[in-house]
Coordinates of C-alpha atoms in Angstrom, one line a residue:
Chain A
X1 CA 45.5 -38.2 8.3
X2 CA 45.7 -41.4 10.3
X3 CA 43.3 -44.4 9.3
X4 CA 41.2 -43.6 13.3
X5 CA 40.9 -39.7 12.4
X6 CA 39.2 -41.0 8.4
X7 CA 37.0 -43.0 10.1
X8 CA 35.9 -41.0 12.6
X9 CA 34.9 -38.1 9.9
X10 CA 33.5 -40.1 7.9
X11 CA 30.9 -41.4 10.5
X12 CA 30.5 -38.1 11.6
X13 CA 29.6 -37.5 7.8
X14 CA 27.3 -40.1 7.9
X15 CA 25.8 -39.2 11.3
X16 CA 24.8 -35.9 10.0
X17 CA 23.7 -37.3 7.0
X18 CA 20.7 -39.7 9.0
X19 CA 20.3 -36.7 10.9
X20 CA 19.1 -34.5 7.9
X21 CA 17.3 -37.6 6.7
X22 CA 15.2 -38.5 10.0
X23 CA 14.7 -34.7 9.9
X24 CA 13.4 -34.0 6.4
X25 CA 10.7 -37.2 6.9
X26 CA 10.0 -35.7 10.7
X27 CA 9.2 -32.4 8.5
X28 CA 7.3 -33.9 6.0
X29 CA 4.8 -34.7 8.6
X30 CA 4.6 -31.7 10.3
X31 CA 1.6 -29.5 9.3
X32 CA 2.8 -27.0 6.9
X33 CA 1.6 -23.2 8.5
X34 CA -2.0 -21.7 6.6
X35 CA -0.8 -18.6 5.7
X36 CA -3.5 -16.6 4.1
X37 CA -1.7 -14.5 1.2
X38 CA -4.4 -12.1 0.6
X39 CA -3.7 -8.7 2.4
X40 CA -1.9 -8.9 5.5
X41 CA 0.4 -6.3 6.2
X42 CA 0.8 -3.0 4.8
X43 CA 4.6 -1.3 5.4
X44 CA 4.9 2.2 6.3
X45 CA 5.6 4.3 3.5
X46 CA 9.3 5.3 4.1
X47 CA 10.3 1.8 3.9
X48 CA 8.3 0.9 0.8
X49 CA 10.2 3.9 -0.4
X50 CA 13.3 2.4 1.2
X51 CA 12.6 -0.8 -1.0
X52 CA 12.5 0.8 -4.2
X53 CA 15.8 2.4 -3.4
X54 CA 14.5 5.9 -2.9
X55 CA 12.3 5.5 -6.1
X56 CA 8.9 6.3 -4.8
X57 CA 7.3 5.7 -8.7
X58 CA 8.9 1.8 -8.4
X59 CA 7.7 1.6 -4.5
X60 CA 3.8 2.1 -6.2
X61 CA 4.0 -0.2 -8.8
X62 CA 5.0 -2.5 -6.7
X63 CA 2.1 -1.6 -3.9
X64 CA 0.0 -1.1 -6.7
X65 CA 0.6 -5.1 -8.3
X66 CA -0.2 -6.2 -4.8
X67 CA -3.2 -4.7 -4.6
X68 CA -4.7 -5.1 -7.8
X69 CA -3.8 -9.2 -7.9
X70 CA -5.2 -10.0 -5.0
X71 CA -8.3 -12.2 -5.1
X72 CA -11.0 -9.8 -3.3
X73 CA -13.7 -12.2 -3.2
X74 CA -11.9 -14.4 -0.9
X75 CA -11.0 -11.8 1.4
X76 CA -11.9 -11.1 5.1
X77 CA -13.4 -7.4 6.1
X78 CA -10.6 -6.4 8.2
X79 CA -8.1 -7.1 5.0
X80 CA -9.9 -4.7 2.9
X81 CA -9.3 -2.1 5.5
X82 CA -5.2 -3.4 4.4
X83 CA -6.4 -2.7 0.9
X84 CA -7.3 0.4 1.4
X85 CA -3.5 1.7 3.1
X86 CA -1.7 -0.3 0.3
X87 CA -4.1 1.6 -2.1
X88 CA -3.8 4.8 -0.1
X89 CA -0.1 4.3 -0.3
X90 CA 0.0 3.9 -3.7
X91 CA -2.0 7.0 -4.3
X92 CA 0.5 8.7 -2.0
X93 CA 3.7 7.9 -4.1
X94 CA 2.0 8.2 -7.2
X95 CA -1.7 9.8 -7.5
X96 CA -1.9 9.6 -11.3
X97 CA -1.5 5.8 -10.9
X98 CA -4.4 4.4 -13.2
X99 CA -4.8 1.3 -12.4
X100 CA -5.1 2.2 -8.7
X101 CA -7.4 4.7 -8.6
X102 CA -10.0 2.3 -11.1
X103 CA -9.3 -0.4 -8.2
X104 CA -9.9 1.8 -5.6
X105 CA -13.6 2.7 -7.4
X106 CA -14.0 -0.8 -8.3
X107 CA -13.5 -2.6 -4.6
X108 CA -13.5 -0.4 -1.9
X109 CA -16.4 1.8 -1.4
X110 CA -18.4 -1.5 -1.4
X111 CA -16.6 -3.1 1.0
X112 CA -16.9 -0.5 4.0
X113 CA -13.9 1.5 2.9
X114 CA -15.6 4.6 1.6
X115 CA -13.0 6.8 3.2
X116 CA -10.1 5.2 1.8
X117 CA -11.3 5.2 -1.9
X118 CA -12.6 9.1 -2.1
X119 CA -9.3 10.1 -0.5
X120 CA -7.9 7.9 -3.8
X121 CA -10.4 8.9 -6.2
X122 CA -9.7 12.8 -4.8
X123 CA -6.0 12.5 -5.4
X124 CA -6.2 10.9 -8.9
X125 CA -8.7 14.3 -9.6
X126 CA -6.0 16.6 -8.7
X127 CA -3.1 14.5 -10.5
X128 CA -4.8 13.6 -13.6
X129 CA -7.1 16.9 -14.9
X130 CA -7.4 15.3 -18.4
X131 CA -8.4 12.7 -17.0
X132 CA -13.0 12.4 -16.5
X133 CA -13.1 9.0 -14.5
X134 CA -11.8 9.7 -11.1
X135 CA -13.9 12.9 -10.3
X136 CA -16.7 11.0 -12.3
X137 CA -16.4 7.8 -9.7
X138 CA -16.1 10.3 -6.5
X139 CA -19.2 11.9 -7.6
X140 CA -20.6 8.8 -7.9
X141 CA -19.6 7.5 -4.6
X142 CA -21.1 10.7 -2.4
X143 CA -24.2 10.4 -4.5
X144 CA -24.7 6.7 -3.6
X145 CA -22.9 6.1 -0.5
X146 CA -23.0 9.3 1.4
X147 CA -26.2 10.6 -0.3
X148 CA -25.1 13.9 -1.0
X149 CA -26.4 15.0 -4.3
X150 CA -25.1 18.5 -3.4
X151 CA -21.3 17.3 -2.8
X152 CA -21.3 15.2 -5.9
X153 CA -22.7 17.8 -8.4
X154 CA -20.1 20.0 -6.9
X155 CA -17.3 17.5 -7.8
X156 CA -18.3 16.9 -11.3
X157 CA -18.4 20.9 -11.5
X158 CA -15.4 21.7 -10.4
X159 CA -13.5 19.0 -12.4
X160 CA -15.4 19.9 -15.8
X161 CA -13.6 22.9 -16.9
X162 CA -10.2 20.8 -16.5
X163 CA -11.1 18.0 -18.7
X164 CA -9.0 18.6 -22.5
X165 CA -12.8 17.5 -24.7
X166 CA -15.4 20.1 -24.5
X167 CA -18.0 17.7 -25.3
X168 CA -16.7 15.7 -22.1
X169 CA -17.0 18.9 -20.1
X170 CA -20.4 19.5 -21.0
X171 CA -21.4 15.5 -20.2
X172 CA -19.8 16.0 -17.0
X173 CA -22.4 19.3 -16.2
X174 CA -24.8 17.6 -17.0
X175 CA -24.3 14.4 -15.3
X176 CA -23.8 17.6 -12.2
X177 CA -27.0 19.0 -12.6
X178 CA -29.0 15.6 -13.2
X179 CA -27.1 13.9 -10.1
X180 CA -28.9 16.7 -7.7
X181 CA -31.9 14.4 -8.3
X182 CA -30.7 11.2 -8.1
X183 CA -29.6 10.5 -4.7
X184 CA -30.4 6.8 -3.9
X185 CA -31.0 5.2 -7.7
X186 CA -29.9 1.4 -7.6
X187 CA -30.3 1.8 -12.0
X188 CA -27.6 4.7 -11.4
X189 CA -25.4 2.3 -9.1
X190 CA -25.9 -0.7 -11.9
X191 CA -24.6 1.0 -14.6
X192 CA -21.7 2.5 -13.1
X193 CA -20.9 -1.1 -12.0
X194 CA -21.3 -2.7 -15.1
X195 CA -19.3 0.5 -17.3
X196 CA -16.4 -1.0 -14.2
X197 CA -16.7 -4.4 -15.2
X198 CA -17.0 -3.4 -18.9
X199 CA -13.5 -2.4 -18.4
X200 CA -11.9 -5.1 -16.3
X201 CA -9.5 -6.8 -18.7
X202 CA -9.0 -9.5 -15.8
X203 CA -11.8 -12.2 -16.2
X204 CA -12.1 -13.1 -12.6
X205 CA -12.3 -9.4 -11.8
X206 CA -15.0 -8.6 -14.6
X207 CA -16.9 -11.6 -13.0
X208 CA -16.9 -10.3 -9.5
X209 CA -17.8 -7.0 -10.9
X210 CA -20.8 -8.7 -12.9
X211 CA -21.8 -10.3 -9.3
X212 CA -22.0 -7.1 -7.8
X213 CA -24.2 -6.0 -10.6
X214 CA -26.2 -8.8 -10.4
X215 CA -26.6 -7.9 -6.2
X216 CA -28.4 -4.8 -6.6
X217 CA -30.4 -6.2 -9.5
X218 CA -31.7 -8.1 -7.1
X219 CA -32.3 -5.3 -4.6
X220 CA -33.9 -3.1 -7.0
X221 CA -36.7 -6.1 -7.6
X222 CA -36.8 -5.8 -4.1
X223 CA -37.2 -2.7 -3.3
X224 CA -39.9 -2.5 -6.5
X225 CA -41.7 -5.8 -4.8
X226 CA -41.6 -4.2 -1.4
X227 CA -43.2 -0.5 -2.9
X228 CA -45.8 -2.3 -4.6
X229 CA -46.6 -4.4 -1.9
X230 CA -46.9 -0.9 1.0
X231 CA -49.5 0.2 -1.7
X232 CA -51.2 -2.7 -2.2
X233 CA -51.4 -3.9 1.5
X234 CA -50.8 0.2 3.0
X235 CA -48.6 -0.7 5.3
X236 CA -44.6 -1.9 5.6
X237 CA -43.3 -4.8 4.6
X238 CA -42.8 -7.1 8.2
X239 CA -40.3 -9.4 6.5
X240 CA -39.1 -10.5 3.0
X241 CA -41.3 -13.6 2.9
X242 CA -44.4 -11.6 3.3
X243 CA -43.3 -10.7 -0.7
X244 CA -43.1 -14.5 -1.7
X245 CA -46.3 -15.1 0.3
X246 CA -48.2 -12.2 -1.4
X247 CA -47.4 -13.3 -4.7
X248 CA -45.0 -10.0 -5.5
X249 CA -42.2 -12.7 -6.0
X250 CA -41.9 -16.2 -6.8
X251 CA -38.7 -16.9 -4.7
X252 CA -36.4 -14.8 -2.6
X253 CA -33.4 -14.1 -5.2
X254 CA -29.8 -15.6 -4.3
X255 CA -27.1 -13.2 -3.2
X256 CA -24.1 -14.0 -5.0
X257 CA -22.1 -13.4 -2.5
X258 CA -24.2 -15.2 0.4
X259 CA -25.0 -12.4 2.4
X260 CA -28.6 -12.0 1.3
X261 CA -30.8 -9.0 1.6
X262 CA -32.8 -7.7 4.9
X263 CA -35.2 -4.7 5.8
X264 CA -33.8 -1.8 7.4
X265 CA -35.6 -0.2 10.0
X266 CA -37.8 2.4 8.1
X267 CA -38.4 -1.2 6.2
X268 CA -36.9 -0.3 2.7
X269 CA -34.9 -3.5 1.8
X270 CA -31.4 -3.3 1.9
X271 CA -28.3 -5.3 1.2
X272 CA -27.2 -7.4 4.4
X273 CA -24.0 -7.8 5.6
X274 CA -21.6 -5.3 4.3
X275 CA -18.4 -6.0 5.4
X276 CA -18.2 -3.2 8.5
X277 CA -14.6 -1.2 9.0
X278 CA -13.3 -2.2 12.4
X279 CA -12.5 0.7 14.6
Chain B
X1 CA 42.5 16.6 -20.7
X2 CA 41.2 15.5 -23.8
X3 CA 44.3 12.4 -23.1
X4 CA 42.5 11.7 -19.3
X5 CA 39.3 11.6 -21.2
X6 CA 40.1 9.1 -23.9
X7 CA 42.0 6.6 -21.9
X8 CA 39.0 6.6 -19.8
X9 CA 36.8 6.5 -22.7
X10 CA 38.5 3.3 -24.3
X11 CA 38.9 1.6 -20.6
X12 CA 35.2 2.3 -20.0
X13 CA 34.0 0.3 -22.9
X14 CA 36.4 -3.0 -22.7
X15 CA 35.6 -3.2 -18.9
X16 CA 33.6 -6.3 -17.9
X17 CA 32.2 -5.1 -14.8
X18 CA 30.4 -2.5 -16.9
X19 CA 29.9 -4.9 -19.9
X20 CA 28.0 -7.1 -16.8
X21 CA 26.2 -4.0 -15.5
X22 CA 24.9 -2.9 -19.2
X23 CA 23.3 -6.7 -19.1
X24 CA 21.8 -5.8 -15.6
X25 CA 20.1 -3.0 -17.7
X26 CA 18.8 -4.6 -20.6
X27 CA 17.0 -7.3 -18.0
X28 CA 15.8 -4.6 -16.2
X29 CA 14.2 -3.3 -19.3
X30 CA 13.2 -7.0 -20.1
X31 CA 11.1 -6.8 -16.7
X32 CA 9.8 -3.4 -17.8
X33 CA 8.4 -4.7 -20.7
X34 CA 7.0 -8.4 -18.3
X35 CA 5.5 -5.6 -15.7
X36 CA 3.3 -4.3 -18.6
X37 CA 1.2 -7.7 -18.1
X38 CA 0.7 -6.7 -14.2
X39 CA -1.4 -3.8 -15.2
X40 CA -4.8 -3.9 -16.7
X41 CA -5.6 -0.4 -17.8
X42 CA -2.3 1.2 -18.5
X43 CA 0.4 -1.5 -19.9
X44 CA 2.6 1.0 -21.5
X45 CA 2.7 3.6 -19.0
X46 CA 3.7 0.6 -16.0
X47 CA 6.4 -0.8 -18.6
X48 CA 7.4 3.0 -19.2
X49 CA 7.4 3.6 -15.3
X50 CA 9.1 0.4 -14.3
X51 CA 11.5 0.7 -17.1
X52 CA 12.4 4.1 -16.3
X53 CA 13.3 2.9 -12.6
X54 CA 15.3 0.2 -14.0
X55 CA 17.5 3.1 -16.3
X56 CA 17.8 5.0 -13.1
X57 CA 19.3 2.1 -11.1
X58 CA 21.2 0.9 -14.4
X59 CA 22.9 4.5 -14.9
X60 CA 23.8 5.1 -11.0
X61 CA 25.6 1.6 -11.0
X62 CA 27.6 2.4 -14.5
X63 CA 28.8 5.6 -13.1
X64 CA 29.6 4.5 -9.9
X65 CA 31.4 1.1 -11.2
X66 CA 33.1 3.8 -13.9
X67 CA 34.4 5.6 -11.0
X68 CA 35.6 2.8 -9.3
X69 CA 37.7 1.5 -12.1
X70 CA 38.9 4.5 -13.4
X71 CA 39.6 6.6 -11.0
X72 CA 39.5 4.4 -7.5
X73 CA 41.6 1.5 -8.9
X74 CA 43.8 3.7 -10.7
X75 CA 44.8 5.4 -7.4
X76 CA 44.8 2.2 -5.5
X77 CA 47.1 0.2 -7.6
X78 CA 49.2 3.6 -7.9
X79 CA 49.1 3.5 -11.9
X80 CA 47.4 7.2 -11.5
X81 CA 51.0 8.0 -10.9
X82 CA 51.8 7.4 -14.8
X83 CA 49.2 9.9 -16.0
X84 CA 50.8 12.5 -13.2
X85 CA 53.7 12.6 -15.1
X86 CA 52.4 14.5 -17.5
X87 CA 53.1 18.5 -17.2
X88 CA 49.3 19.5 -16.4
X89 CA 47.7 20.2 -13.4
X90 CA 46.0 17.3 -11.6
X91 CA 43.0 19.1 -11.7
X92 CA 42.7 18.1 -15.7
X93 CA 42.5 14.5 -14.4
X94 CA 40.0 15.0 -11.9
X95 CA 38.5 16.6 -14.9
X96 CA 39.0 14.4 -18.1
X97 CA 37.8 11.4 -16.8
X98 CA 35.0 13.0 -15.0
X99 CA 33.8 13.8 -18.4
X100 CA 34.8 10.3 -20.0
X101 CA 32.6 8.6 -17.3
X102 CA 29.4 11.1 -18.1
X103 CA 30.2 10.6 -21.9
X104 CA 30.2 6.9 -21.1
X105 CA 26.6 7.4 -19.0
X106 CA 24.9 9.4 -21.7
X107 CA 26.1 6.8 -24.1
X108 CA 24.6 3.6 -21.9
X109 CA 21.5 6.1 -21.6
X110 CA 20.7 6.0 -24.9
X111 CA 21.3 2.6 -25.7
X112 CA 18.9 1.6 -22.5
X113 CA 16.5 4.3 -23.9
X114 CA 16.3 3.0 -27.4
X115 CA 16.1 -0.8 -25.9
X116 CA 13.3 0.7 -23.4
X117 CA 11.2 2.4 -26.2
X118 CA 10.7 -0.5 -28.6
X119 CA 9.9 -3.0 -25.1
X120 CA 7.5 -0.3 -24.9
X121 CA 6.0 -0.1 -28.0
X122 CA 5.4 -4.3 -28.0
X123 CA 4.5 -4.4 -23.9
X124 CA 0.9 -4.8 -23.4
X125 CA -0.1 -6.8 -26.5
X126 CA -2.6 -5.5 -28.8
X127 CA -4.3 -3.2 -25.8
X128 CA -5.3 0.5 -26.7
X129 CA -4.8 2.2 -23.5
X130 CA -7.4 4.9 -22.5
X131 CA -4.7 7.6 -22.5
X132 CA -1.8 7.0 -24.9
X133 CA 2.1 7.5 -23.3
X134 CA 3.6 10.4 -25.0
X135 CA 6.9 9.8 -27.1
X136 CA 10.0 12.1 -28.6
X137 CA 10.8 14.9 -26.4
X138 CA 8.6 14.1 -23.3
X139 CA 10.4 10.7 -22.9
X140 CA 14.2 11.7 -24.1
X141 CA 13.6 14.7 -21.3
X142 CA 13.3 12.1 -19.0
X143 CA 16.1 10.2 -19.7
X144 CA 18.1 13.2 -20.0
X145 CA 17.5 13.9 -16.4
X146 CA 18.0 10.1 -15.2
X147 CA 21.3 10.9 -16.6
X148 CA 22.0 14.2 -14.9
X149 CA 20.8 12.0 -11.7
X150 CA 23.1 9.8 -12.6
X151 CA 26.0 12.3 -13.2
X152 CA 25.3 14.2 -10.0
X153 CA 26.0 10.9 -8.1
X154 CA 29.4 10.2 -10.1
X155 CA 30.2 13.4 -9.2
X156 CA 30.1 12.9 -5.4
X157 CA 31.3 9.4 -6.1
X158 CA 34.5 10.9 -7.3
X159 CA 35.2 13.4 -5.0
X160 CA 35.1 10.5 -2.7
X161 CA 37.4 8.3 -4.4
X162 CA 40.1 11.3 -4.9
X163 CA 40.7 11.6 -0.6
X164 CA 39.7 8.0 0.1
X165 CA 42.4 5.1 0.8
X166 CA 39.3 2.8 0.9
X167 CA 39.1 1.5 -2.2
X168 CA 35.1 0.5 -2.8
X169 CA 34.3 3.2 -0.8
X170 CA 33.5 5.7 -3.5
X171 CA 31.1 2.7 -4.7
X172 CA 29.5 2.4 -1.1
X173 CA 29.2 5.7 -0.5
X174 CA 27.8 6.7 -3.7
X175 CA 25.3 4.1 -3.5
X176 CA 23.9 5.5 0.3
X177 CA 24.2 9.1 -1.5
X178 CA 22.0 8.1 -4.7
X179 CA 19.6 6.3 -2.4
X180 CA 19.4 9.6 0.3
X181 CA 19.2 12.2 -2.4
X182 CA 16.3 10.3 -4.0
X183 CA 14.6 9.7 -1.3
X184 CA 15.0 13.2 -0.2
X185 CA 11.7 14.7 -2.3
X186 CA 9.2 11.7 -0.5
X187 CA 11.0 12.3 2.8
X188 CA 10.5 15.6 3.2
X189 CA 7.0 15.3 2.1
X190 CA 6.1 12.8 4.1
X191 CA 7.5 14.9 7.2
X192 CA 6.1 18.0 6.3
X193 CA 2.1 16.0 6.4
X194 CA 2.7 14.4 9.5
X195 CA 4.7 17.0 11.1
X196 CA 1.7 18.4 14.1
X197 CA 0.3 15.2 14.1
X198 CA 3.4 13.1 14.7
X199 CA 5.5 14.0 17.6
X200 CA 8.7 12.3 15.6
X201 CA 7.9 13.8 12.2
X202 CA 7.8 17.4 14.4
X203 CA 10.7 16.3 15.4
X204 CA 12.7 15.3 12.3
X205 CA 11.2 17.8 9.8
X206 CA 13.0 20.8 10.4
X207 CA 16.6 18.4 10.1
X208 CA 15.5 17.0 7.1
X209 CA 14.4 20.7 5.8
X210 CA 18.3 21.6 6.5
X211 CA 19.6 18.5 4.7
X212 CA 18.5 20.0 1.6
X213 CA 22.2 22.5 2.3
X214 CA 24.1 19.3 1.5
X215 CA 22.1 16.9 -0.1
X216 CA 20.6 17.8 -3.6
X217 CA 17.5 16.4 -4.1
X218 CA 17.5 14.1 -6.7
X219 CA 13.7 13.2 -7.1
X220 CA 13.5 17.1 -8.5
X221 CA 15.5 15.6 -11.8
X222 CA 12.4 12.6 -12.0
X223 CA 10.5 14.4 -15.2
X224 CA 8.5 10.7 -15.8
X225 CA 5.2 12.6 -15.4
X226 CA 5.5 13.7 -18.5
X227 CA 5.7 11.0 -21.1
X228 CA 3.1 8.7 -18.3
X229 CA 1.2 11.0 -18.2
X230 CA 1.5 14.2 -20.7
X231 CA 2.1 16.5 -17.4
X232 CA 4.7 18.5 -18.6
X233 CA 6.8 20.1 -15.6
X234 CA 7.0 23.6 -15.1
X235 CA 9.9 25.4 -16.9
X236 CA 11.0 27.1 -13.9
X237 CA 11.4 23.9 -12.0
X238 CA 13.1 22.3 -14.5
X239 CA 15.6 24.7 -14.8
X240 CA 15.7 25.0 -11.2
X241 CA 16.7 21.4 -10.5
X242 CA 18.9 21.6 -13.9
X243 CA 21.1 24.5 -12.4
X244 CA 21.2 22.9 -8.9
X245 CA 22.5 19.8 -10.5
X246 CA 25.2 21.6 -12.2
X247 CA 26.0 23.7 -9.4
X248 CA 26.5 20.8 -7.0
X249 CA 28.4 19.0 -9.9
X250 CA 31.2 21.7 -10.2
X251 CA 31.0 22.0 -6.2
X252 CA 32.1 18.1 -6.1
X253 CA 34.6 18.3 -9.4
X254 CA 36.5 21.6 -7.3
X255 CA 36.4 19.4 -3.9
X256 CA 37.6 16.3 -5.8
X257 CA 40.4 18.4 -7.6
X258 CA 41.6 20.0 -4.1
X259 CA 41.6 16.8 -2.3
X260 CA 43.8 15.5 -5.3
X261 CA 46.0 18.1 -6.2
X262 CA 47.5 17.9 -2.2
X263 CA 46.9 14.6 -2.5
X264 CA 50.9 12.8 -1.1
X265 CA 51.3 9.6 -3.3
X266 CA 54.2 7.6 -2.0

């Protein structure tokens, strides 16, 4: 190599050297894209099966981690509706998958994705006789949600004879023919909750549990203000204040979650702000 | 035979490649026994599950780099002609280390097993899980048939490797086999829900329906459900996917011995 041609590489060297430098500082002050990493995206489910090399058992586990580590309560309506396919998926490759069906129960029917998590829930019945829970939380959720005693008791019925205990089957008709009563019981909905959060072995999870809990705690000394208060005045409550004015309440109690509490139209008090599934 | 299989034998445990693939399984079990810490109800049956998987991919890599070295190399660097001397039919070698590489499988499976059950029994820390995994023959039945997936893929792998001038063919090709027979099962599945509601599912279903002439369906060997979740499998369908195994196993060991015994070497 002549003494022109070494020179010439190595300032070429050294141009692309200040090239990569001015770049990497011209970076540096570029914003960096705010990319939320809560659910986004959920992949069909022939290429999460693709993924796991044909292994639909490894393609859940690895939809099921996503789902259960996400952080729910800083998520956006529309990804919960993303929750619910990943967890949907899950219970597709797998439906015996524990921790996705107790997930399911735990988040979804109270963000707006009903659907999704008694499609789950009815899966995990089917894949996992032994086990109570599933057809325990599905009864659960018609009761509450859908306000069908009828469809709930028939649930627990049906899954009673299944389960391995006898005294478990007997609980379970019971709970079937004590749930024909108890169609819109906020106690009924705290204690499920709370038996959830009893369970969460994840603190943060426990805790958003616990603030759900603590939600309809608040909406049953609502709802108690607000029945005292139509026989006291005989008439409906016109607004939440009118319970604070007439000495029911002391203050209006916090929502945890900041959406607050409002009257429906027949004026029982209801929780505000559920987030809605977008058609 | 018994000479094919013991050469094979001996080769099969001083190769590197397979020493370095045996490490691939044991981290694969090591992640098994991290995935426990993902799940917050059932530890041991997501290390069990994830650990499982990890044997599976382990055991279809071993056979296929087994088949590669000791039958595709052999034939590519024309030292097969050596063990053609002898005055046996070429059929024995096909054979011999057909059964040396399985030997070699079942071996690796129950090293990864063992390794697998004790991550198993220390994954999840001191948690009691509501429903307990179930050990002894639930979980050694499902090894067993990781193995027999694994063997059906060497199987075609070799066949493969005894009419291919290709050298990592076999390899290649086994791998896109092992991943297609697997996937078969959810495939079809998937298909056969959507098909009337999907105008490309209605499409595909009844092609996929006629891939299971060729293709043996591999997710049929999968007997995890029982030591997850005590679901034993039904007798029939174990047997079932046992005797299809074998049957396509012979099927592949008479193709591969054809293709060898006209086999020109020059």
């Amino acid at each position: 190599m002549t003494r022109y041609n070494r020179a010439t590489g190595t300032l070429f060297v050294l141009s692309l050297l200040a090239l990569f430098g001015a770049s990497a500082q011209w970076l540096k002050t570029t914003e960096r894209q705010d990319v939320a990493v809560e659910m986004q995206v959920a992949l069909p489910r022939s290429v999460q099966v693709a993924v796991a090399g044909g292994d639909r058992h490894l393609a859940a586990n690895i939809a099921a981690i996503r789902a259960l580590w996400v952080d729910t309560s800083k998520m956006q309506p529309e990804q919960f509706s993303v929750l619910a396919r990943v967890q949907e998926d899950v219970a597709w490759l797998n439906a015996a998958h524990e921790d996705n069906y107790y997930a399911a129960a735990a988040i979804l029917p109270w963000s707006g994705e009903l659907d999704a998590a008694q499609r789950i829930l009815q899966a995990a019945t089917l894949a996992r006789r032994f086990d109570y829970q599933p057809p325990f939380y599905y009864a659960f959720n018609q009761l509450h949600f859908r306000h069908d005693p009828i469809g709930a008791s028939r649930m627990l019925q049906d899954a009673a004879p299944f389960l391995p205990d006898p005294d478990e089957q007997l609980q379970m008709q019971n709970l079937a023919a004590i749930w024909l009563e108890r169609a819109e019981d906020p106690d009924l909905a705290i204690r499920v909750i709370e038996s959830l959060a009893k369970q969460a072995t994840r603190r943060d999870f426990r805790k958003y549990l616990e603030m759900r809990a603590a939600r309809l705690r608040s909406l049953q000394g609502l709802q108690s203000a607000s029945e005292t208060y139509r026989k006291r005045f005989g008439r409906e409550l016109q607004s939440l204040d009118s319970l604070v004015e007439a000495g029911l309440i002391s203050v209006l109690p916090a929502d945890p979650f900041g959406f607050g509490y409002e009257l429906a139209a027949d004026g029982k008090v209801i929780l505000r702000n559920s987030p809605v599934r977008k058609k | 035979m018994i000479h094919f299989f013991l050469s094979a034998w001996r080769a099969g445990l001083r190769s590197r490649s397979i020493q370095g693939v045996l490490l691939l399984g044991v981290v694969l079990v090591g992640v098994a026994f991290l995935s426990a810490s993902f799940s917050p109800r059932q530890p041991k049956t997501v290390a069990l599950d994830v650990g499982l998987s990890g044997i599976r991919l382990s055991l279809v890599l071993l056979a296929l780099f087994w088949i590669q070295e000791l039958v595709a190399n052999e034939i590519q660097r024309r030292t097969v002609l050596f063990a053609l001397t002898y005055p046996v039919p070429r059929a024995y070698f096909i054979v011999g280390r057909y059964l040396a590489i399985i030997a070699l499988t079942a071996l690796a499976a129950a090293m990864l097993g063992m390794l697998l059950w004790v991550a198993i029994l220390n994954a999840g820390g001191g948690y009691q899980q509501g429903f307990a995994i179930a050990p002894g023959i639930a979980y050694w039945s499902s090894v067993v048939g990781l193995w027999v997936d694994a063997a059906v893929v060497a199987a075609f792998a070799l066949w493969i490797a005894s009419l291919s001038t290709v050298v990592m063919l076999p390899l290649a090709l086994g791998l896109a086999f092992a991943f297609a027979g697997k996937s078969l099962g959810a495939v079809a599945q998937y298909l056969t829900e959507a098909a009337g509601s999907d105008a490309t599912a209605t499409q595909f279903a009844p092609i996929v329906e006629q891939l299971h002439w060729i293709l043996p369906d591999l997710s049929r060997l999968d007997w995890r459900a029982w030591p997850m979740y005590s679901v034993e499998p039904a007798p029939e369908a174990v047997l079932a996917a046992v005797v299809m195994a074998t049957a396509y196993v012979a099927l592949m060991l008479g193709l591969a011995a054809l293709a060898f015994g006209n086999r020109q070497f020059e």
